[in-house]
Every structure is written in C-alpha cells, then in structure tokens.
XYZ file of C-alpha atoms in Angstrom:
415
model
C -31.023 103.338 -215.415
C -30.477 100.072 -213.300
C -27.811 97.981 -214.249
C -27.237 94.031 -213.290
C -24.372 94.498 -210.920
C -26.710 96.587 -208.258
C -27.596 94.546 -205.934
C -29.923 95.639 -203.141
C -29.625 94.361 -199.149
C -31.704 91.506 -198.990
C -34.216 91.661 -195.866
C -36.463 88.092 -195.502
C -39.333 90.687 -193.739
C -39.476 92.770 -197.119
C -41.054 90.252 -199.630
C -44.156 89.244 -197.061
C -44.648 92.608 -196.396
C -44.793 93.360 -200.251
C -47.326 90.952 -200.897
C -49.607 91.681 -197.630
C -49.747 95.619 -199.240
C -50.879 93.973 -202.367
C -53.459 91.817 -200.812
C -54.708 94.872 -198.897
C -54.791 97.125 -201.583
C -56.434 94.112 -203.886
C -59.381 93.848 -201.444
C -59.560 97.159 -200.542
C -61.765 98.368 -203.130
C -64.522 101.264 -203.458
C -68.144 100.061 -203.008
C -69.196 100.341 -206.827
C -66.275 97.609 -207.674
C -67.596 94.996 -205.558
C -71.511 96.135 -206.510
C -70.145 95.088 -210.264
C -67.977 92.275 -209.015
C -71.528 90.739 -207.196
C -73.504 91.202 -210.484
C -70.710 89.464 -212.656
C -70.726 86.635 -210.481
C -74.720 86.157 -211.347
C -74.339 87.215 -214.902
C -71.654 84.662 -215.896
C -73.444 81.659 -213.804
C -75.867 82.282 -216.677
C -73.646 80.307 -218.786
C -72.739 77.581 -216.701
C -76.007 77.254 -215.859
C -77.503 75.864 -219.175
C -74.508 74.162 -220.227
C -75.342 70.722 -218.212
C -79.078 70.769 -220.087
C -77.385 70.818 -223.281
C -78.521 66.701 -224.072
C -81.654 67.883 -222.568
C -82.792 70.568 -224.395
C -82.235 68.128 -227.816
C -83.793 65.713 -226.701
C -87.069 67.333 -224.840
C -87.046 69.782 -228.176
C -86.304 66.774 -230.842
C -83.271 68.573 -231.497
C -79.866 67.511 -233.064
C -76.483 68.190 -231.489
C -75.687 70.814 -234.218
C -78.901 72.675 -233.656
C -78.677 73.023 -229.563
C -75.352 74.115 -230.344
C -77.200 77.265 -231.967
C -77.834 78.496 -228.754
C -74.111 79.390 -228.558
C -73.626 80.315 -231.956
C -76.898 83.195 -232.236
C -75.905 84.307 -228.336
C -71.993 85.123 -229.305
C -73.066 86.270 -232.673
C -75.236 89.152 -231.618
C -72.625 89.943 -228.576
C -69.735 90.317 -231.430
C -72.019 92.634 -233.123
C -73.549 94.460 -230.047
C -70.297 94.987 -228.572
C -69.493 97.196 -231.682
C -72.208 100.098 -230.332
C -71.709 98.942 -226.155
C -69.004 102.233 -225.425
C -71.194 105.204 -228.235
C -74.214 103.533 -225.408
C -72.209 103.808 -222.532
C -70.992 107.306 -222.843
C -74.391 108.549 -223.202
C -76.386 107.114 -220.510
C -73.691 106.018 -218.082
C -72.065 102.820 -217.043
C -74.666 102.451 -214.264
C -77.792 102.422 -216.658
C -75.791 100.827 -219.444
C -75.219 97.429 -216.713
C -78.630 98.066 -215.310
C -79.988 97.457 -218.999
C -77.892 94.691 -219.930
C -79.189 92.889 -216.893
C -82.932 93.813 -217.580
C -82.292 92.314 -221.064
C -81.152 88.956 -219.565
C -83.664 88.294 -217.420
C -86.127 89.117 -219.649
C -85.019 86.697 -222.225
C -84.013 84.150 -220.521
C -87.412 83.921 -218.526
C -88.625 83.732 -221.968
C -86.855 81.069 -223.243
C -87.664 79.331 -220.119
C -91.803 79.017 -221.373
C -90.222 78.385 -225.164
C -91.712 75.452 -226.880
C -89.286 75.091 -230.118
C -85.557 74.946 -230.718
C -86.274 77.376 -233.715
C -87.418 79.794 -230.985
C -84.795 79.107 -228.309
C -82.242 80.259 -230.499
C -83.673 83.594 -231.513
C -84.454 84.375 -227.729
C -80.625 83.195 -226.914
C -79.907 86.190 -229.423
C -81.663 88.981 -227.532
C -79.802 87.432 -224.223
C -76.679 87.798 -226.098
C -77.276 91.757 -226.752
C -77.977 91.826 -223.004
C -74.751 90.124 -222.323
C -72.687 92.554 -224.675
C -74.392 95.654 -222.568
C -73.078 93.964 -219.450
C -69.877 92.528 -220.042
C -67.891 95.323 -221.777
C -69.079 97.596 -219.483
C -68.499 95.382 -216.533
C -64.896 95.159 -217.444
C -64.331 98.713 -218.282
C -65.979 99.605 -214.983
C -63.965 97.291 -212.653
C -60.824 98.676 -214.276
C -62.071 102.378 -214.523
C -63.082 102.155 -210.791
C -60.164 99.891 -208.985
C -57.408 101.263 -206.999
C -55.708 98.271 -207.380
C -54.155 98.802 -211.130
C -55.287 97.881 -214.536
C -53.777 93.911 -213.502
C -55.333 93.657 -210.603
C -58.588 94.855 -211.704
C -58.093 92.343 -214.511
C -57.261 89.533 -211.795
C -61.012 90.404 -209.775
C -63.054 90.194 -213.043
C -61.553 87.366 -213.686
C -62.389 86.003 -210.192
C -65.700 87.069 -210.830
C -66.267 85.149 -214.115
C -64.748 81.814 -212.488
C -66.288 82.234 -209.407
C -69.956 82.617 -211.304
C -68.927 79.711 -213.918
C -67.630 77.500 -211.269
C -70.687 77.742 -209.063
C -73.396 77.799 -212.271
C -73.299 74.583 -213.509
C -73.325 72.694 -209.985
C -76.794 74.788 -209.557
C -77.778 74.068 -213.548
C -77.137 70.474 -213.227
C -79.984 70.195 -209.925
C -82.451 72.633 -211.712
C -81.755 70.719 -214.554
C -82.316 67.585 -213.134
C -85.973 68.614 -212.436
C -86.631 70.269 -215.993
C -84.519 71.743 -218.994
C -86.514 75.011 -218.216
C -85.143 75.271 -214.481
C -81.492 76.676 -215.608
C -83.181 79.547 -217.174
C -86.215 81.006 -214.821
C -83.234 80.350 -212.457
C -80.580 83.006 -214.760
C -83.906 85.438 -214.610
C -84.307 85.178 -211.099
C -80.991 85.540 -210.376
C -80.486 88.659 -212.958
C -83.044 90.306 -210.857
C -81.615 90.114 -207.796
C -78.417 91.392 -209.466
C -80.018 94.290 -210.616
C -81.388 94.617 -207.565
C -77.900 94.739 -205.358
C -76.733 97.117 -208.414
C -79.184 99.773 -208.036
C -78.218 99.611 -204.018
C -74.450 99.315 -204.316
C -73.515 101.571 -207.157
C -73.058 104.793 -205.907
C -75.338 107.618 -208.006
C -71.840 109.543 -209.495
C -71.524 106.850 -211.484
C -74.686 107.429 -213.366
C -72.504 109.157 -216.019
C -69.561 107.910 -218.050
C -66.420 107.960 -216.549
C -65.342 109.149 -220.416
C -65.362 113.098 -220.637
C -66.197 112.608 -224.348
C -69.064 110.547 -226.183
C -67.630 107.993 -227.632
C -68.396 107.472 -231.750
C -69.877 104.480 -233.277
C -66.535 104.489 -235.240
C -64.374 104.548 -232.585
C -63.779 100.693 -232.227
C -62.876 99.946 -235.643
C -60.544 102.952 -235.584
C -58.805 100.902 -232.559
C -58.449 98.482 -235.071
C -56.086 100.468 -236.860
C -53.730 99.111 -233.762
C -51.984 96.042 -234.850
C -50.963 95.376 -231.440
C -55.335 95.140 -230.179
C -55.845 93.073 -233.828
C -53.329 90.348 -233.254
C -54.741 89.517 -229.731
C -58.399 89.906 -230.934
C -57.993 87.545 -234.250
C -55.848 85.179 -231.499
C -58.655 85.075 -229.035
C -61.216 84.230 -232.224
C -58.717 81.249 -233.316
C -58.911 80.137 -229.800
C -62.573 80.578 -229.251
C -62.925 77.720 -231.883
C -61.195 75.125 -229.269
C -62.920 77.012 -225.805
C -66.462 76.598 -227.423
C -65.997 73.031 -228.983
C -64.949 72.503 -225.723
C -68.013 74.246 -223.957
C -70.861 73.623 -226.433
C -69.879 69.779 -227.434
C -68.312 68.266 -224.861
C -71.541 67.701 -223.518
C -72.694 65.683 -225.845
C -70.002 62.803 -225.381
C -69.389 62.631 -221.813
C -72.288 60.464 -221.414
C -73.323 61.811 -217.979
C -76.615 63.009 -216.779
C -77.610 66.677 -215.914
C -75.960 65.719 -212.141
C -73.159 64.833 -213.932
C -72.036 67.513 -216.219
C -73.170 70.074 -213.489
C -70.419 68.461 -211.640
C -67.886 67.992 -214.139
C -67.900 71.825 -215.506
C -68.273 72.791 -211.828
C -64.452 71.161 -211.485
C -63.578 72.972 -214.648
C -64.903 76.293 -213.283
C -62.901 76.355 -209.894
C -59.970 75.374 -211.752
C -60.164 78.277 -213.973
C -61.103 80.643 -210.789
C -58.098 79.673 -208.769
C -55.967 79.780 -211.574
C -57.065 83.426 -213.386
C -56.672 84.631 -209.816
C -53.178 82.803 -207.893
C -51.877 81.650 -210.814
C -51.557 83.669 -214.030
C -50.356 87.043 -211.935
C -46.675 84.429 -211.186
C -46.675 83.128 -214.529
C -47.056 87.005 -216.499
C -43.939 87.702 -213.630
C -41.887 85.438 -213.991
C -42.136 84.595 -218.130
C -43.755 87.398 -219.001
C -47.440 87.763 -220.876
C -46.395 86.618 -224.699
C -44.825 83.737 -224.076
C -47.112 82.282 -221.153
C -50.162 83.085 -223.453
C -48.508 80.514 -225.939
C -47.789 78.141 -223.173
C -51.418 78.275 -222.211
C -52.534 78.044 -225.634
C -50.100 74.954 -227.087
C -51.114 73.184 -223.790
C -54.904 73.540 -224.429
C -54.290 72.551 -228.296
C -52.917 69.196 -226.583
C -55.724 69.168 -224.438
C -58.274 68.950 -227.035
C -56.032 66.960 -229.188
C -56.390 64.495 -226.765
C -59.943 64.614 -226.127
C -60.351 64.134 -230.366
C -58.416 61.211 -230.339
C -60.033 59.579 -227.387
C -63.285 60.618 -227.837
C -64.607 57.458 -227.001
C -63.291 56.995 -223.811
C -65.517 58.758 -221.145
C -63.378 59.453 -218.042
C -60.393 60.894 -220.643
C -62.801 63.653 -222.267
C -64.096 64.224 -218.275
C -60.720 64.703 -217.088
C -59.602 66.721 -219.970
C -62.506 69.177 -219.547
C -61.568 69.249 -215.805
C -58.132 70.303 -216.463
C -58.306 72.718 -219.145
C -60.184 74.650 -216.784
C -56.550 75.655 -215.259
C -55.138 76.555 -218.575
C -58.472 78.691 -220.015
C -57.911 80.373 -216.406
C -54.777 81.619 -216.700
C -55.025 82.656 -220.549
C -58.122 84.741 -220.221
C -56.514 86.804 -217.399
C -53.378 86.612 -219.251
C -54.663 87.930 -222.600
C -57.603 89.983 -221.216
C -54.588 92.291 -219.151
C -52.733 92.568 -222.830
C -55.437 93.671 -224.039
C -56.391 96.552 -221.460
C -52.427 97.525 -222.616
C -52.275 96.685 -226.522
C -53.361 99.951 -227.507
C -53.525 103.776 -226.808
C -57.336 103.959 -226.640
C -59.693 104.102 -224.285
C -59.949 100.748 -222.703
C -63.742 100.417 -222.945
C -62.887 100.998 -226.524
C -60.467 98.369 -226.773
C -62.774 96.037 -224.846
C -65.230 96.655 -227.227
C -63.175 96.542 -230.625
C -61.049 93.069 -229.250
C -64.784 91.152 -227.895
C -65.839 92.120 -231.430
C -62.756 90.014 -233.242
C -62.953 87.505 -230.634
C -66.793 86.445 -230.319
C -66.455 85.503 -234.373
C -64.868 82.471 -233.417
C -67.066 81.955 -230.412
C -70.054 82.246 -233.076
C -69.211 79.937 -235.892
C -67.225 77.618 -233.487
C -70.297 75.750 -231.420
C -72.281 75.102 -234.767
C -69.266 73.971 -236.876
C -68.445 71.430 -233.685
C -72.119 70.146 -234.179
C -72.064 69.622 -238.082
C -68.112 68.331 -238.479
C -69.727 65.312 -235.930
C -72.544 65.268 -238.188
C -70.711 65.367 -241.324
C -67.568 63.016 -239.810
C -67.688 61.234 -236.312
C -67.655 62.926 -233.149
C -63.227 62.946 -232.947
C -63.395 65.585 -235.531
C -64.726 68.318 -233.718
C -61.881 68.444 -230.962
C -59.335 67.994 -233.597
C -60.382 70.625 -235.934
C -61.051 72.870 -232.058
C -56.761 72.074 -231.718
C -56.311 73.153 -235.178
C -57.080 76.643 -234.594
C -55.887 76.791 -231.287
C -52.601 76.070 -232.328
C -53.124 78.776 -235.478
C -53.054 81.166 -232.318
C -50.038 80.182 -231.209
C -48.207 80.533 -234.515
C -50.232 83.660 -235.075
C -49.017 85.400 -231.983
C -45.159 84.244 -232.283
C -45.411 85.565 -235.954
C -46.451 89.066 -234.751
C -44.360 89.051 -231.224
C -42.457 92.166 -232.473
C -45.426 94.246 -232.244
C -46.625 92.925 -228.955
C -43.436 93.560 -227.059
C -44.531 96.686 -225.416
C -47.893 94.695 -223.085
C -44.835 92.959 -221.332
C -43.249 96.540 -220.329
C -46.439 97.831 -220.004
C -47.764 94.752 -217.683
C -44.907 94.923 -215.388
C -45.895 98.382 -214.348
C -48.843 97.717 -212.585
C-alpha cells in the first residue's frame, strides 16, 4: 500500500526513457497485428470513401436525402444484428477465415452496388456489405487485442490508428473517384478489399487459423454479457451517441454545399483529426482525468458541436468547420470508450465486442434515416439538434450510472 507522503528521487532521464520503452514496445508488434492493422486501414476507407458521393448518389438515382441516408441505416442495421453470431463464427473457423470472409463479403457487394441501377437496390446490397463489415470488425478488434504485446490500451490505441488512418485517407480518394462517377467510390472499396485480403492471406501467420478461444463460443453468449451492467451502460451510451456521429456523417453532406472535391476534403480534415487524436491524445487525457469523466468531456463537447451546426445550419463555412473539428473529439471518445469497453466486463473480450457493437449500431441504424425525414418533416436545423439531444442523454446516462463504471478507471490504469 502506497501512501501520499512517499515520495520517490526524481531523475529528469527516467520519464524519456519511460516513454521511449512504450514507443518501442507499441511498434514492436508480431507480424499478424500489423497484417490486421493493414486490412483495417482498407476496410474502414470503405466508409469514407462513399461519404463525399452522398448528393451524388440522390441525385444520379432521383433520390431524396432521407432515402440515400438508407445506405447507412440497412449497412449498421444488419452489422448490429450480425455482430450478435460474429464470436459462435469465429470460434469455429478461426479469426483468420472469419476476417478473410468478412473481406470477401465486402468486395463482393460493394462491386455490386457499384453496377446498381436503383436506390431501392443500393440499399439492400449496402446490407450484405454491412454483414461483411460485422465479420471483419469484431474480429479485427478482438484480434489486435488478442495478439498485441503492447496491452489491452495500447492495442486499443493501434485500432484506433487504423480506423482514422483508413477514414482520414478514404474520403480524399472518394471525393476524386467521385468526381468522375458516383460508382468510382465503390469498384474502388472492392478493389481495395481484394488487395486486403490479399496481404492477409500473406501476413497472417497459419497458427492463427484457429480461435485464440479454447472453447466455442454460444450464440447466447453475448446477451449473457449483457447481464453486466457495467458493458450495458457503455453500449446504450455509444447508441445515444451514434444518433449525433451519424447525423453528423450521413447528413452533413447534404448542407455543406460543396462538390464531391469538396467533401472529400472536408471529411479528409475530420479524419486526421480523429487519427491524431485516438492515437496522441486520448492515452493523456484517460491519465490524467481518468476514462469516465473524459468520455463526458468528449461527449458534452460534441453535443455543443452539433448544437452549433443546428443552429447555424445555414451558414456553410460554420457546419465545415464544425465537421472538421469534431473529428478531434469523436477521436478521442472512440478510443476512450472502446478501451472501457475491452475492461467493463469479465467476459471474453470478443464477446464483449460483440454484445456492446450490438447496443451501439441501434443508434447508428435509426440515426441516418431519422436525420433525413426530421429535415423532411421540419427544416434541415432539426436534424443536428435532435443529433445533440441524444448526445447529451449519454452524458447524463453515464454520470447516472458512474458507480458501476468505477472499476474501467482501475482497470485502465493497469495497462
């Protein structure tokens, strides 16, 4: 037991030499890490890629706002639901064939909805992407942390870096493919998937053919994580929150008023922001305030973000810079809450990947279509407003159940 009054010898050389070990031992990681890190880079340009043809797609397709934004809503619906069955797959063919699948599945529908013809269509091929993305992700992230040396944080902190690095660099490419036709962003997501797949089937060492569970894991086992209030309070958080991340993502487009050059641009700004943050940034902030409370800092920020963006809807270069810098805050909360997750809860963290994506992709589901109809059914402030609404129900939703969420902070500070 430490006490207050123990002071150690202070020695300038001893924090630099601290935080050179951690840089070594963050980059020094076994092959298969980096093989997944390199295929979630492609996987999650996917998304940035298509979000600057958003205007595009309605108006080559005749399409209203509210139905493009159904490319969001049938893509996170089906990855709530397929996340649900993504560890009972997993643990019986491995977590190399189960990201080797995924992949297969994107490319596959996304080169179909590349030669689509109907917004009708679109959709429904968005939905089979979305089961590919479910295969992918959860077992992306339970394979980076399974596999790192680095510590369930730091493992955290490089999928992280993978997402912003792929979302940062996506839309810059959507935006030029774009540019040429609406179909470019996704033949470009196929081509890209394969060469994924590709560098997966090179990189990943054979062992990891199997599980690295000793046990199958049940089709029941993620809603008996559930039983965790600890893994429920982040998950129904992250759904609340969804609601202001995709209004952000899926309508923003629509009022910026730029061409594909332009939102490829814009969203590229927003990506490295939340890169550089989810990487330098949130590891100093869960230090030195601890994860709880700079969650809710991150999340009554954004709420002011989009508060902001509903109220001055109108004026262009507001909404751009308010996309722009949210980037920094949706950084450093999904690293934040992502590494509370991988600690809420005494199951196995594939599991509680699995059981939290399942609460949290709800939000991300109904959230792009409401944004499309509440501008349809109101004026185009309301969807950002309603989008701060629930963010700010996270924040009172996570300070009302802080007592059971006390433990991520002692168990955070470990790693």
């Amino acid at each position: 037991m430490t006490t207050s009054t123990s002071k150690p010898i202070k020695s300038p050389a001893s924090p630099s030499i601290s935080s050179i070990q951690q840089k070594e031992i963050f980059f020094k990681q076994p092959r298969a890490v980096w093989a997944v890190f390199f295929a979630c880079v492609i996987a999650f340009m996917g998304l940035g890629l298509v979000d600057p043809i958003l205007p595009a797609i309605a108006k080559n397709l005749e399409a209203s706002p509210s139905e493009v934004t159904l490319l969001f809503t049938s893509y996170n619906a089906v990855m709530a639901i397929a996340m649900l069955v993504t560890g009972a797959i997993s643990s019986r063919i491995g977590i190399k064939r189960t990201l080797l699948a995924g992949i297969m599945i994107i490319a596959l529908f996304s080169a179909l909805s590349g030669f689509s013809n109907g917004i009708w269509k679109l959709v429904l091929l968005r939905g089979g992407w979305g089961l590919g993305n479910a295969l992918f992700v959860a077992t992306a992230l339970s394979a980076i942390v399974s596999l790192s040396k680095s510590g369930t944080a730091q493992a955290v902190i490089l999928y992280e870096a993978a997402i912003g690095l792929g979302i940062s660099v996506g839309p810059l490419l959507g935006g030029e493919l774009g540019s040429i036709s609406w179909r470019g962003p996704f033949l470009g997501v196929a081509s890209l998937m394969v060469i994924a797949f590709v560098g997966l089937v090179q990189w990943m060492p054979k062992s990891n053919m199997q599980s690295s569970t000793r046990s199958k894991t049940s089709l029941l086992d993620p809603f008996r994580a559930m039983t965790h209030r600890s893994l429920v309070v982040f998950g129904l958080a992250a759904c609340l929150y969804n609601f202001g991340f995709f209004t952000l993502l899926a309508y923003a487009p629509f009022v910026m008023n730029l061409d594909e050059h332009g939102l490829g641009y814009v969203f590229l700004g927003w990506g490295i922001l939340l890169a550089v943050t989810s990487v330098f940034m949130a590891p100093k902030l869960q230090q030195k305030f601890g994860t709880i409370k700079s969650i809710r800092v991150m999340l009554f920020l954004f709420g002011l973000v989009l508060l902001a963006m509903g109220i001055w809807t109108s004026i262009h270069w507001v909404v751009i810079a308010a996309v722009i810098g949210a980037g920094a805050l949706l950084g450093n909360n999904n690293t934040l809450i992502t590494t509370a997750v991988m600690n809420a809860a005494p199951v196995e963290r594939s599991t509680a990947s699995a059981a939290y994506s399942f609460l949290r992709f709800i939000g991300a589901a109904v959230a792009p279509f409401l944004a499309g109809k509440l501008a349809e059914w109101f004026n185009p402030h309301v969807p950002f407003i309603v989008g701060a609404g629930f963010v700010m129900a996270a924040v009172l939703f996570i300070g009302l159940n802080q007592k059971h969420l006390k433990h991520v902070d002692y168990v955070g500070s470990a790693h």
